[in-house]
């Protein structure tokens, strides 16, 4: 492979993060959320590593990803999928033993029709909008939908196995909405159970709530970002404070190293001008690869951090489509081909996805998720095909 950069994905770190999260929520099962290609880490290898760490559920937003898990032979864990529009392949999901979320009366109608068409019972999790204002049945909708849902359950078309919801301010555990949403959720659970639903799982907690709000763990927690070793609450703690290790390291080889005089403009619009005679290094990654252009740098404010040897430097000037430039300084000893690191575990003071998020004015979720599929993923730590222990690297 000639691409001069790669994302090294440490699957043993991922499995270890799942073990840490289970220790934070010892009374609940754990659903590893693997939506968006496992937050950019690779759907199947990440799912297998999460199972190796003790996850018993996998969650995806898109139905295609849930089907891809089953098609790859991941048959043991329960899989839940929750985001679809009218006309989605619900029948295929039911046949593949994928649990489906229902967020509206019309979605329930479609699920029932699909279940009847394939002659199987659809396992349904009713999603309640307890205050996020996104997907889900409002409490009023839930009361309307429940009688019909229980009727079709009696016929065997569906099994109401879950009630679930999602928090708006999980990353601010003391925010009044956390308690308010919890109360609405508890009411929804009571309503469903008193109407005759026999729920297997009630679930409300994402990563932040898994780590900081034990009162909402219920039967199942649904962490995403923390599985990948990034802190969902950077203002409250670093990954290590929660027993987490960042899973992805983004590294590249310097494409060019060259000496330029003082006053040399760097990259489009010369947003950076060399203050002294210096050495520039070209890193062959840009916004076409998912590096945020918002992390460009100026002389006053260097952009996204880049580790070069023992030093952490910053992007000089504009991030371009395929490349970015680092001012290596007048004494630089680096050569073309030397390895640089954009983000990784943060051990020894190295840069992290959280640092890039800060430089670009976004969250770490977006930094890892947006990394283009053009950047090869290299798996270490566990066998990406099986999740079994392995010491060697294998490319996808
Ligand atoms: C993405 C998502 C999660 C995981 O959220 P994190 O903040 O990454 O832990 C959990 N539940 C739902 C419904 C989601 O959409």
mmCIF file of C-alpha atoms and ligand atoms in Angstrom:
data_model
loop_
_atom_site.group_PDB
_atom_site.id
_atom_site.type_symbol
_atom_site.label_atom_id
_atom_site.label_comp_id
_atom_site.label_asym_id
_atom_site.label_seq_id
_atom_site.Cartn_x
_atom_site.Cartn_y
_atom_site.Cartn_z
ATOM 1 C CA UNK A 1 0.000 0.000 0.000
ATOM 2 C CA UNK A 2 1.499 3.342 -0.988
ATOM 3 C CA UNK A 3 -0.797 5.724 0.897
ATOM 4 C CA UNK A 4 1.673 7.662 3.068
ATOM 5 C CA UNK A 5 -0.551 7.720 6.163
ATOM 6 C CA UNK A 6 -2.619 5.298 8.214
ATOM 7 C CA UNK A 7 -4.903 5.008 11.190
ATOM 8 C CA UNK A 8 -3.552 2.338 13.514
ATOM 9 C CA UNK A 9 -6.493 0.869 15.432
ATOM 10 C CA UNK A 10 -5.571 -0.949 18.647
ATOM 11 C CA UNK A 11 -8.299 -3.532 19.089
ATOM 12 C CA UNK A 12 -6.943 -4.716 22.429
ATOM 13 C CA UNK A 13 -7.356 -1.151 23.729
ATOM 14 C CA UNK A 14 -10.939 -1.219 22.444
ATOM 15 C CA UNK A 15 -11.658 -4.496 24.256
ATOM 16 C CA UNK A 16 -10.044 -3.122 27.392
ATOM 17 C CA UNK A 17 -12.206 0.025 27.198
ATOM 18 C CA UNK A 18 -15.297 -2.175 27.071
ATOM 19 C CA UNK A 19 -14.077 -4.007 30.178
ATOM 20 C CA UNK A 20 -13.587 -0.657 31.949
ATOM 21 C CA UNK A 21 -17.068 0.486 30.955
ATOM 22 C CA UNK A 22 -18.577 -2.745 32.231
ATOM 23 C CA UNK A 23 -16.862 -2.085 35.554
ATOM 24 C CA UNK A 24 -18.502 1.370 35.611
ATOM 25 C CA UNK A 25 -21.930 -0.234 35.055
ATOM 26 C CA UNK A 26 -21.638 -3.625 36.742
ATOM 27 C CA UNK A 27 -25.381 -4.272 37.006
ATOM 28 C CA UNK A 28 -26.141 -3.587 33.330
ATOM 29 C CA UNK A 29 -25.394 -5.320 30.071
ATOM 30 C CA UNK A 30 -23.319 -3.352 27.588
ATOM 31 C CA UNK A 31 -24.253 -2.397 24.029
ATOM 32 C CA UNK A 32 -21.226 -1.188 22.088
ATOM 33 C CA UNK A 33 -22.468 1.470 19.680
ATOM 34 C CA UNK A 34 -20.731 0.800 16.354
ATOM 35 C CA UNK A 35 -22.643 3.257 14.164
ATOM 36 C CA UNK A 36 -20.851 5.384 11.541
ATOM 37 C CA UNK A 37 -18.352 2.592 10.785
ATOM 38 C CA UNK A 38 -17.614 2.292 14.497
ATOM 39 C CA UNK A 39 -16.903 6.028 14.780
ATOM 40 C CA UNK A 40 -14.479 5.680 11.883
ATOM 41 C CA UNK A 41 -12.574 2.747 13.412
ATOM 42 C CA UNK A 42 -14.012 0.055 11.124
ATOM 43 C CA UNK A 43 -17.346 -1.663 11.776
ATOM 44 C CA UNK A 44 -16.490 -5.355 11.843
ATOM 45 C CA UNK A 45 -13.081 -5.385 13.559
ATOM 46 C CA UNK A 46 -14.395 -2.968 16.181
ATOM 47 C CA UNK A 47 -17.550 -5.013 16.757
ATOM 48 C CA UNK A 48 -15.496 -8.195 17.248
ATOM 49 C CA UNK A 49 -13.152 -6.454 19.672
ATOM 50 C CA UNK A 50 -16.097 -5.072 21.642
ATOM 51 C CA UNK A 51 -17.497 -8.588 21.954
ATOM 52 C CA UNK A 52 -14.095 -9.818 23.093
ATOM 53 C CA UNK A 53 -14.294 -7.161 25.825
ATOM 54 C CA UNK A 54 -17.647 -8.445 27.012
ATOM 55 C CA UNK A 55 -20.250 -6.453 25.094
ATOM 56 C CA UNK A 56 -23.420 -8.545 24.659
ATOM 57 C CA UNK A 57 -25.220 -6.059 22.427
ATOM 58 C CA UNK A 58 -24.201 -4.010 19.372
ATOM 59 C CA UNK A 59 -26.017 -0.886 18.247
ATOM 60 C CA UNK A 60 -26.149 0.910 14.896
ATOM 61 C CA UNK A 61 -28.126 3.891 13.690
ATOM 62 C CA UNK A 62 -28.376 2.617 10.112
ATOM 63 C CA UNK A 63 -30.021 -0.683 9.255
ATOM 64 C CA UNK A 64 -27.382 -1.492 6.623
ATOM 65 C CA UNK A 65 -24.721 -1.597 9.308
ATOM 66 C CA UNK A 66 -26.826 -3.920 11.467
ATOM 67 C CA UNK A 67 -27.318 -6.214 8.468
ATOM 68 C CA UNK A 68 -23.584 -6.082 7.705
ATOM 69 C CA UNK A 69 -22.814 -7.351 11.218
ATOM 70 C CA UNK A 70 -25.085 -10.358 10.737
ATOM 71 C CA UNK A 71 -23.858 -10.963 7.177
ATOM 72 C CA UNK A 72 -20.307 -11.140 8.551
ATOM 73 C CA UNK A 73 -21.347 -13.998 10.824
ATOM 74 C CA UNK A 74 -21.728 -12.000 14.036
ATOM 75 C CA UNK A 75 -24.739 -13.963 15.218
ATOM 76 C CA UNK A 76 -24.332 -14.226 19.001
ATOM 77 C CA UNK A 77 -24.967 -10.730 20.351
ATOM 78 C CA UNK A 78 -28.268 -8.926 20.162
ATOM 79 C CA UNK A 79 -28.134 -6.127 17.579
ATOM 80 C CA UNK A 80 -30.354 -3.040 17.734
ATOM 81 C CA UNK A 81 -30.827 -0.577 14.872
ATOM 82 C CA UNK A 82 -32.721 2.658 15.313
ATOM 83 C CA UNK A 83 -32.757 5.059 12.395
ATOM 84 C CA UNK A 84 -34.694 4.430 9.224
ATOM 85 C CA UNK A 85 -37.185 6.077 6.914
ATOM 86 C CA UNK A 86 -40.327 4.632 5.322
ATOM 87 C CA UNK A 87 -39.495 1.817 2.918
ATOM 88 C CA UNK A 88 -36.464 0.542 4.847
ATOM 89 C CA UNK A 89 -35.637 -3.192 4.571
ATOM 90 C CA UNK A 90 -37.304 -3.985 7.904
ATOM 91 C CA UNK A 91 -38.251 -7.496 6.773
ATOM 92 C CA UNK A 92 -34.585 -8.275 6.158
ATOM 93 C CA UNK A 93 -33.695 -6.939 9.592
ATOM 94 C CA UNK A 94 -36.311 -9.175 11.214
ATOM 95 C CA UNK A 95 -35.076 -12.201 9.264
ATOM 96 C CA UNK A 96 -31.532 -11.381 10.328
ATOM 97 C CA UNK A 97 -32.614 -11.384 13.989
ATOM 98 C CA UNK A 98 -31.957 -7.650 14.359
ATOM 99 C CA UNK A 99 -33.987 -5.764 16.983
ATOM 100 C CA UNK A 100 -35.647 -2.643 15.603
ATOM 101 C CA UNK A 101 -36.447 0.614 17.315
ATOM 102 C CA UNK A 102 -39.862 2.141 16.813
ATOM 103 C CA UNK A 103 -40.138 5.914 17.090
ATOM 104 C CA UNK A 104 -43.563 6.580 15.595
ATOM 105 C CA UNK A 105 -46.959 4.978 15.053
ATOM 106 C CA UNK A 106 -46.276 4.689 11.317
ATOM 107 C CA UNK A 107 -42.969 2.928 11.956
ATOM 108 C CA UNK A 108 -44.818 0.413 14.117
ATOM 109 C CA UNK A 109 -47.286 -0.190 11.279
ATOM 110 C CA UNK A 110 -44.386 -0.882 8.913
ATOM 111 C CA UNK A 111 -42.672 -3.215 11.374
ATOM 112 C CA UNK A 112 -45.893 -5.179 11.914
ATOM 113 C CA UNK A 113 -46.451 -5.507 8.155
ATOM 114 C CA UNK A 114 -42.858 -6.679 7.655
ATOM 115 C CA UNK A 115 -43.123 -9.218 10.488
ATOM 116 C CA UNK A 116 -46.335 -10.658 9.031
ATOM 117 C CA UNK A 117 -44.768 -10.814 5.575
ATOM 118 C CA UNK A 118 -41.846 -12.932 6.787
ATOM 119 C CA UNK A 119 -43.863 -14.871 9.362
ATOM 120 C CA UNK A 120 -41.565 -14.000 12.253
ATOM 121 C CA UNK A 121 -41.844 -11.988 15.444
ATOM 122 C CA UNK A 122 -40.153 -8.594 15.314
ATOM 123 C CA UNK A 123 -38.284 -7.661 18.483
ATOM 124 C CA UNK A 124 -39.177 -4.017 19.104
ATOM 125 C CA UNK A 125 -37.696 -1.337 21.361
ATOM 126 C CA UNK A 126 -40.087 1.593 21.739
ATOM 127 C CA UNK A 127 -38.068 4.809 21.663
ATOM 128 C CA UNK A 128 -39.412 7.545 23.895
ATOM 129 C CA UNK A 129 -38.601 11.208 23.407
ATOM 130 C CA UNK A 130 -38.141 12.120 27.063
ATOM 131 C CA UNK A 131 -36.862 15.574 26.173
ATOM 132 C CA UNK A 132 -34.103 15.387 23.560
ATOM 133 C CA UNK A 133 -36.483 16.556 20.864
ATOM 134 C CA UNK A 134 -35.084 14.196 18.278
ATOM 135 C CA UNK A 135 -36.366 10.731 17.391
ATOM 136 C CA UNK A 136 -38.916 8.977 19.563
ATOM 137 C CA UNK A 137 -42.509 8.828 20.705
ATOM 138 C CA UNK A 138 -43.548 11.661 22.987
ATOM 139 C CA UNK A 139 -45.186 10.422 26.197
ATOM 140 C CA UNK A 140 -48.551 11.275 24.611
ATOM 141 C CA UNK A 141 -47.677 9.272 21.459
ATOM 142 C CA UNK A 142 -46.530 6.376 23.623
ATOM 143 C CA UNK A 143 -49.869 6.213 25.424
ATOM 144 C CA UNK A 144 -51.609 6.221 22.018
ATOM 145 C CA UNK A 145 -49.396 3.541 20.492
ATOM 146 C CA UNK A 146 -49.215 1.103 23.419
ATOM 147 C CA UNK A 147 -52.688 -0.526 23.193
ATOM 148 C CA UNK A 148 -52.223 -1.366 19.513
ATOM 149 C CA UNK A 149 -48.674 -2.539 20.117
ATOM 150 C CA UNK A 150 -49.860 -4.925 22.825
ATOM 151 C CA UNK A 151 -52.598 -6.242 20.534
ATOM 152 C CA UNK A 152 -50.099 -7.119 17.797
ATOM 153 C CA UNK A 153 -47.835 -8.577 20.467
ATOM 154 C CA UNK A 154 -50.650 -10.916 21.489
ATOM 155 C CA UNK A 155 -50.875 -12.036 17.827
ATOM 156 C CA UNK A 156 -47.148 -12.715 17.800
ATOM 157 C CA UNK A 157 -46.210 -10.122 15.172
ATOM 158 C CA UNK A 158 -44.037 -8.182 17.581
ATOM 159 C CA UNK A 159 -42.428 -8.614 20.983
ATOM 160 C CA UNK A 160 -42.049 -5.400 22.954
ATOM 161 C CA UNK A 161 -38.666 -6.159 24.446
ATOM 162 C CA UNK A 162 -37.375 -2.670 25.185
ATOM 163 C CA UNK A 163 -38.215 0.861 26.221
ATOM 164 C CA UNK A 164 -35.436 3.325 25.671
ATOM 165 C CA UNK A 165 -34.503 6.961 25.351
ATOM 166 C CA UNK A 166 -31.518 9.286 24.932
ATOM 167 C CA UNK A 167 -30.322 12.237 27.032
ATOM 168 C CA UNK A 168 -29.778 15.808 25.818
ATOM 169 C CA UNK A 169 -27.232 16.823 28.492
ATOM 170 C CA UNK A 170 -25.594 13.556 29.535
ATOM 171 C CA UNK A 171 -22.245 15.356 29.396
ATOM 172 C CA UNK A 172 -23.459 17.742 32.130
ATOM 173 C CA UNK A 173 -24.532 15.239 34.770
ATOM 174 C CA UNK A 174 -25.898 17.913 37.117
ATOM 175 C CA UNK A 175 -28.027 19.528 34.423
ATOM 176 C CA UNK A 176 -31.697 19.688 35.456
ATOM 177 C CA UNK A 177 -32.789 17.951 32.239
ATOM 178 C CA UNK A 178 -30.971 14.739 33.215
ATOM 179 C CA UNK A 179 -33.222 14.273 36.215
ATOM 180 C CA UNK A 180 -36.291 15.498 34.303
ATOM 181 C CA UNK A 181 -35.684 13.073 31.417
ATOM 182 C CA UNK A 182 -35.069 10.269 33.895
ATOM 183 C CA UNK A 183 -38.466 10.937 35.505
ATOM 184 C CA UNK A 184 -40.266 10.953 32.163
ATOM 185 C CA UNK A 185 -38.443 7.731 31.286
ATOM 186 C CA UNK A 186 -39.430 6.047 34.556
ATOM 187 C CA UNK A 187 -43.066 7.016 33.874
ATOM 188 C CA UNK A 188 -42.870 5.567 30.359
ATOM 189 C CA UNK A 189 -41.487 2.289 31.695
ATOM 190 C CA UNK A 190 -44.232 2.117 34.334
ATOM 191 C CA UNK A 191 -46.888 2.854 31.731
ATOM 192 C CA UNK A 192 -45.652 0.115 29.392
ATOM 193 C CA UNK A 193 -45.248 -2.469 32.150
ATOM 194 C CA UNK A 194 -48.599 -1.752 33.732
ATOM 195 C CA UNK A 195 -50.190 -2.119 30.283
ATOM 196 C CA UNK A 196 -48.681 -5.615 30.066
ATOM 197 C CA UNK A 197 -45.327 -5.215 28.305
ATOM 198 C CA UNK A 198 -42.730 -7.700 29.595
ATOM 199 C CA UNK A 199 -39.565 -5.716 28.960
ATOM 200 C CA UNK A 200 -36.165 -7.396 28.688
ATOM 201 C CA UNK A 201 -34.209 -4.148 28.657
ATOM 202 C CA UNK A 202 -34.799 -0.570 29.665
ATOM 203 C CA UNK A 203 -31.962 1.664 28.469
ATOM 204 C CA UNK A 204 -31.052 5.334 28.635
ATOM 205 C CA UNK A 205 -27.290 5.755 29.157
ATOM 206 C CA UNK A 206 -24.752 6.775 26.501
ATOM 207 C CA UNK A 207 -21.012 7.001 27.322
ATOM 208 C CA UNK A 208 -21.303 10.113 29.463
ATOM 209 C CA UNK A 209 -24.168 8.698 31.509
ATOM 210 C CA UNK A 210 -22.431 5.325 31.787
ATOM 211 C CA UNK A 211 -19.443 7.082 33.375
ATOM 212 C CA UNK A 212 -21.188 9.770 35.432
ATOM 213 C CA UNK A 213 -24.875 8.942 36.069
ATOM 214 C CA UNK A 214 -25.246 5.441 37.552
ATOM 215 C CA UNK A 215 -28.904 6.093 38.393
ATOM 216 C CA UNK A 216 -29.758 5.795 34.675
ATOM 217 C CA UNK A 217 -27.867 2.577 33.925
ATOM 218 C CA UNK A 218 -31.016 0.409 34.090
ATOM 219 C CA UNK A 219 -30.540 -2.976 32.335
ATOM 220 C CA UNK A 220 -28.321 -1.920 29.465
ATOM 221 C CA UNK A 221 -25.874 0.907 28.779
ATOM 222 C CA UNK A 222 -25.098 2.141 25.254
ATOM 223 C CA UNK A 223 -21.634 3.710 25.142
ATOM 224 C CA UNK A 224 -20.142 4.776 21.831
ATOM 225 C CA UNK A 225 -17.304 7.285 22.075
ATOM 226 C CA UNK A 226 -15.892 5.794 25.300
ATOM 227 C CA UNK A 227 -15.548 2.393 23.611
ATOM 228 C CA UNK A 228 -13.053 4.116 21.323
ATOM 229 C CA UNK A 229 -11.183 5.493 24.319
ATOM 230 C CA UNK A 230 -12.195 9.149 24.046
ATOM 231 C CA UNK A 231 -13.704 11.111 26.906
ATOM 232 C CA UNK A 232 -17.379 12.041 26.461
ATOM 233 C CA UNK A 233 -16.880 14.676 29.172
ATOM 234 C CA UNK A 234 -13.503 16.318 28.434
ATOM 235 C CA UNK A 235 -14.293 19.082 30.910
ATOM 236 C CA UNK A 236 -14.651 16.482 33.678
ATOM 237 C CA UNK A 237 -11.900 14.025 32.879
ATOM 238 C CA UNK A 238 -9.362 12.664 30.465
ATOM 239 C CA UNK A 239 -9.726 9.144 29.100
ATOM 240 C CA UNK A 240 -7.224 7.783 31.651
ATOM 241 C CA UNK A 241 -9.365 9.152 34.506
ATOM 242 C CA UNK A 242 -12.081 6.712 33.413
ATOM 243 C CA UNK A 243 -9.791 3.782 32.637
ATOM 244 C CA UNK A 244 -9.968 4.410 28.883
ATOM 245 C CA UNK A 245 -7.230 4.386 26.237
ATOM 246 C CA UNK A 246 -7.679 6.087 22.840
ATOM 247 C CA UNK A 247 -7.911 3.351 20.210
ATOM 248 C CA UNK A 248 -6.902 5.195 17.040
ATOM 249 C CA UNK A 249 -3.496 6.655 16.198
ATOM 250 C CA UNK A 250 -3.287 8.725 13.018
ATOM 251 C CA UNK A 251 0.226 8.820 11.577
ATOM 252 C CA UNK A 252 1.827 9.878 8.318
ATOM 253 C CA UNK A 253 5.213 10.090 6.660
ATOM 254 C CA UNK A 254 6.586 13.532 5.837
ATOM 255 C CA UNK A 255 6.318 13.901 2.057
ATOM 256 C CA UNK A 256 8.820 16.749 1.725
ATOM 257 C CA UNK A 257 11.207 18.594 4.020
ATOM 258 C CA UNK A 258 12.782 21.813 2.740
ATOM 259 C CA UNK A 259 14.548 24.962 3.856
ATOM 260 C CA UNK A 260 12.919 28.377 3.161
ATOM 261 C CA UNK A 261 13.893 31.958 4.047
ATOM 262 C CA UNK A 262 12.202 34.215 6.592
ATOM 263 C CA UNK A 263 9.086 35.942 5.277
ATOM 264 C CA UNK A 264 8.015 32.980 3.119
ATOM 265 C CA UNK A 265 4.253 32.611 2.829
ATOM 266 C CA UNK A 266 2.948 29.125 3.620
ATOM 267 C CA UNK A 267 -0.073 27.518 1.961
ATOM 268 C CA UNK A 268 -3.130 29.222 0.428
ATOM 269 C CA UNK A 269 -3.631 32.873 1.280
ATOM 270 C CA UNK A 270 -0.358 32.953 3.217
ATOM 271 C CA UNK A 271 -2.184 32.818 6.500
ATOM 272 C CA UNK A 272 1.189 31.826 7.955
ATOM 273 C CA UNK A 273 4.470 33.563 7.054
ATOM 274 C CA UNK A 274 7.772 32.130 8.282
ATOM 275 C CA UNK A 275 9.134 34.373 11.050
ATOM 276 C CA UNK A 276 12.749 33.292 10.448
ATOM 277 C CA UNK A 277 14.772 31.153 8.030
ATOM 278 C CA UNK A 278 13.318 27.744 8.744
ATOM 279 C CA UNK A 279 12.495 24.228 7.567
ATOM 280 C CA UNK A 280 9.003 23.235 6.417
ATOM 281 C CA UNK A 281 7.603 19.714 6.480
ATOM 282 C CA UNK A 282 4.716 18.669 4.246
ATOM 283 C CA UNK A 283 2.300 16.161 5.808
ATOM 284 C CA UNK A 284 0.324 14.271 3.140
ATOM 285 C CA UNK A 285 -3.097 14.536 4.817
ATOM 286 C CA UNK A 286 -5.727 17.207 4.219
ATOM 287 C CA UNK A 287 -9.412 17.920 4.403
ATOM 288 C CA UNK A 288 -10.055 15.430 1.594
ATOM 289 C CA UNK A 289 -8.881 12.833 4.102
ATOM 290 C CA UNK A 290 -11.055 14.262 6.855
ATOM 291 C CA UNK A 291 -8.579 16.612 8.524
ATOM 292 C CA UNK A 292 -10.650 19.646 9.521
ATOM 293 C CA UNK A 293 -9.784 22.829 7.640
ATOM 294 C CA UNK A 294 -10.922 24.695 10.729
ATOM 295 C CA UNK A 295 -7.717 23.460 12.384
ATOM 296 C CA UNK A 296 -5.572 25.677 10.118
ATOM 297 C CA UNK A 297 -2.924 27.801 11.833
ATOM 298 C CA UNK A 298 -1.579 31.366 11.907
ATOM 299 C CA UNK A 299 1.645 32.702 13.461
ATOM 300 C CA UNK A 300 -0.363 33.685 16.565
ATOM 301 C CA UNK A 301 -2.332 30.519 16.817
ATOM 302 C CA UNK A 302 -0.872 27.301 15.457
ATOM 303 C CA UNK A 303 -3.438 24.837 14.175
ATOM 304 C CA UNK A 304 -4.021 21.170 14.945
ATOM 305 C CA UNK A 305 -1.086 19.548 16.763
ATOM 306 C CA UNK A 306 1.438 17.328 14.997
ATOM 307 C CA UNK A 307 3.975 15.259 16.903
ATOM 308 C CA UNK A 308 7.374 15.283 15.180
ATOM 309 C CA UNK A 309 9.895 13.197 17.054
ATOM 310 C CA UNK A 310 9.783 14.418 20.649
ATOM 311 C CA UNK A 311 8.221 17.759 19.744
ATOM 312 C CA UNK A 312 4.567 18.719 19.347
ATOM 313 C CA UNK A 313 4.223 21.367 16.636
ATOM 314 C CA UNK A 314 1.124 22.806 15.001
ATOM 315 C CA UNK A 315 -0.279 23.166 11.503
ATOM 316 C CA UNK A 316 1.199 26.256 9.820
ATOM 317 C CA UNK A 317 -1.260 28.001 7.507
ATOM 318 C CA UNK A 318 -4.248 26.530 5.742
ATOM 319 C CA UNK A 319 -5.046 22.842 5.761
ATOM 320 C CA UNK A 320 -5.355 21.967 2.045
ATOM 321 C CA UNK A 321 -7.302 19.152 0.405
ATOM 322 C CA UNK A 322 -4.457 16.597 0.462
ATOM 323 C CA UNK A 323 -1.764 18.131 2.620
ATOM 324 C CA UNK A 324 -0.820 20.415 5.422
ATOM 325 C CA UNK A 325 2.453 22.085 6.385
ATOM 326 C CA UNK A 326 4.355 22.138 9.653
ATOM 327 C CA UNK A 327 7.115 24.647 10.484
ATOM 328 C CA UNK A 328 9.818 22.340 11.782
ATOM 329 C CA UNK A 329 12.066 25.228 12.904
ATOM 330 C CA UNK A 330 15.551 26.325 11.821
ATOM 331 C CA UNK A 331 17.345 23.480 13.618
ATOM 332 C CA UNK A 332 15.151 20.717 12.229
ATOM 333 C CA UNK A 333 16.878 17.396 11.677
ATOM 334 C CA UNK A 334 13.873 15.645 10.147
ATOM 335 C CA UNK A 335 13.893 14.148 6.690
ATOM 336 C CA UNK A 336 11.246 13.198 4.161
ATOM 337 C CA UNK A 337 9.817 9.825 5.159
ATOM 338 C CA UNK A 338 10.021 10.470 8.892
ATOM 339 C CA UNK A 339 6.917 9.474 10.796
ATOM 340 C CA UNK A 340 4.713 12.156 12.345
ATOM 341 C CA UNK A 341 1.649 11.631 14.534
ATOM 342 C CA UNK A 342 -1.485 13.779 14.385
ATOM 343 C CA UNK A 343 -3.275 12.068 17.249
ATOM 344 C CA UNK A 344 -3.027 8.952 19.345
ATOM 345 C CA UNK A 345 -3.119 7.739 22.928
ATOM 346 C CA UNK A 346 -1.709 10.970 24.363
ATOM 347 C CA UNK A 347 0.915 8.981 26.254
ATOM 348 C CA UNK A 348 4.120 10.989 26.813
ATOM 349 C CA UNK A 349 2.275 14.211 26.066
ATOM 350 C CA UNK A 350 1.494 13.344 22.449
ATOM 351 C CA UNK A 351 -1.471 14.971 20.697
ATOM 352 C CA UNK A 352 -4.968 13.495 20.932
ATOM 353 C CA UNK A 353 -8.201 13.623 18.947
ATOM 354 C CA UNK A 354 -9.473 15.840 21.770
ATOM 355 C CA UNK A 355 -6.651 18.317 21.044
ATOM 356 C CA UNK A 356 -7.677 18.355 17.379
ATOM 357 C CA UNK A 357 -11.284 18.886 18.415
ATOM 358 C CA UNK A 358 -10.239 21.908 20.452
ATOM 359 C CA UNK A 359 -8.157 23.285 17.554
ATOM 360 C CA UNK A 360 -11.070 22.889 15.143
ATOM 361 C CA UNK A 361 -13.841 24.024 17.487
ATOM 362 C CA UNK A 362 -15.616 20.675 17.502
ATOM 363 C CA UNK A 363 -15.841 17.440 19.518
ATOM 364 C CA UNK A 364 -13.577 14.402 19.388
ATOM 365 C CA UNK A 365 -16.474 12.360 17.975
ATOM 366 C CA UNK A 366 -16.300 14.374 14.775
ATOM 367 C CA UNK A 367 -12.509 14.149 14.482
ATOM 368 C CA UNK A 368 -12.398 10.342 14.380
ATOM 369 C CA UNK A 369 -15.696 9.806 12.557
ATOM 370 C CA UNK A 370 -14.812 12.145 9.709
ATOM 371 C CA UNK A 371 -11.465 10.490 8.951
ATOM 372 C CA UNK A 372 -11.911 9.468 5.340
ATOM 373 C CA UNK A 373 -12.040 5.837 4.264
ATOM 374 C CA UNK A 374 -9.200 6.829 1.908
ATOM 375 C CA UNK A 375 -6.875 6.547 4.915
ATOM 376 C CA UNK A 376 -6.032 2.865 5.436
ATOM 377 C CA UNK A 377 -6.892 1.331 8.799
ATOM 378 C CA UNK A 378 -4.281 -0.989 10.243
ATOM 379 C CA UNK A 379 -5.405 -3.306 13.025
ATOM 380 C CA UNK A 380 -3.199 -4.316 15.918
ATOM 381 C CA UNK A 381 -3.751 -6.019 19.253
ATOM 382 C CA UNK A 382 -6.455 -8.510 18.258
ATOM 383 C CA UNK A 383 -7.165 -10.387 15.052
ATOM 384 C CA UNK A 384 -9.584 -8.109 13.144
ATOM 385 C CA UNK A 385 -11.248 -11.155 11.527
ATOM 386 C CA UNK A 386 -12.023 -12.941 14.763
ATOM 387 C CA UNK A 387 -11.355 -10.695 17.755
ATOM 388 C CA UNK A 388 -8.990 -13.362 19.094
ATOM 389 C CA UNK A 389 -5.667 -12.377 20.643
ATOM 390 C CA UNK A 390 -2.995 -11.587 18.072
ATOM 391 C CA UNK A 391 0.228 -9.716 18.210
ATOM 392 C CA UNK A 392 0.572 -8.903 14.568
ATOM 393 C CA UNK A 393 -0.829 -6.198 12.316
ATOM 394 C CA UNK A 394 -3.207 -6.903 9.472
ATOM 395 C CA UNK A 395 -4.513 -4.419 6.949
ATOM 396 C CA UNK A 396 -8.166 -4.279 6.006
HETATM 397 C C1 LIG B 1 -24.694 7.623 19.278
HETATM 398 C C2 LIG B 1 -25.644 7.123 20.275
HETATM 399 C C3 LIG B 1 -25.199 6.543 21.471
HETATM 400 C C4 LIG B 1 -23.739 6.554 21.884
HETATM 401 O O1 LIG B 1 -23.425 7.863 22.271
HETATM 402 P P1 LIG B 1 -21.961 8.225 22.868
HETATM 403 O O2 LIG B 1 -22.108 9.622 23.324
HETATM 404 O O3 LIG B 1 -21.019 8.089 21.732
HETATM 405 O O4 LIG B 1 -21.708 7.263 23.950
HETATM 406 C C5 LIG B 1 -26.130 5.967 22.301
HETATM 407 N N1 LIG B 1 -27.447 5.985 21.984
HETATM 408 C C6 LIG B 1 -27.912 6.586 20.865
HETATM 409 C C7 LIG B 1 -29.361 6.601 20.591
HETATM 410 C C8 LIG B 1 -27.041 7.182 19.983
HETATM 411 O O5 LIG B 1 -27.505 7.779 18.882
#
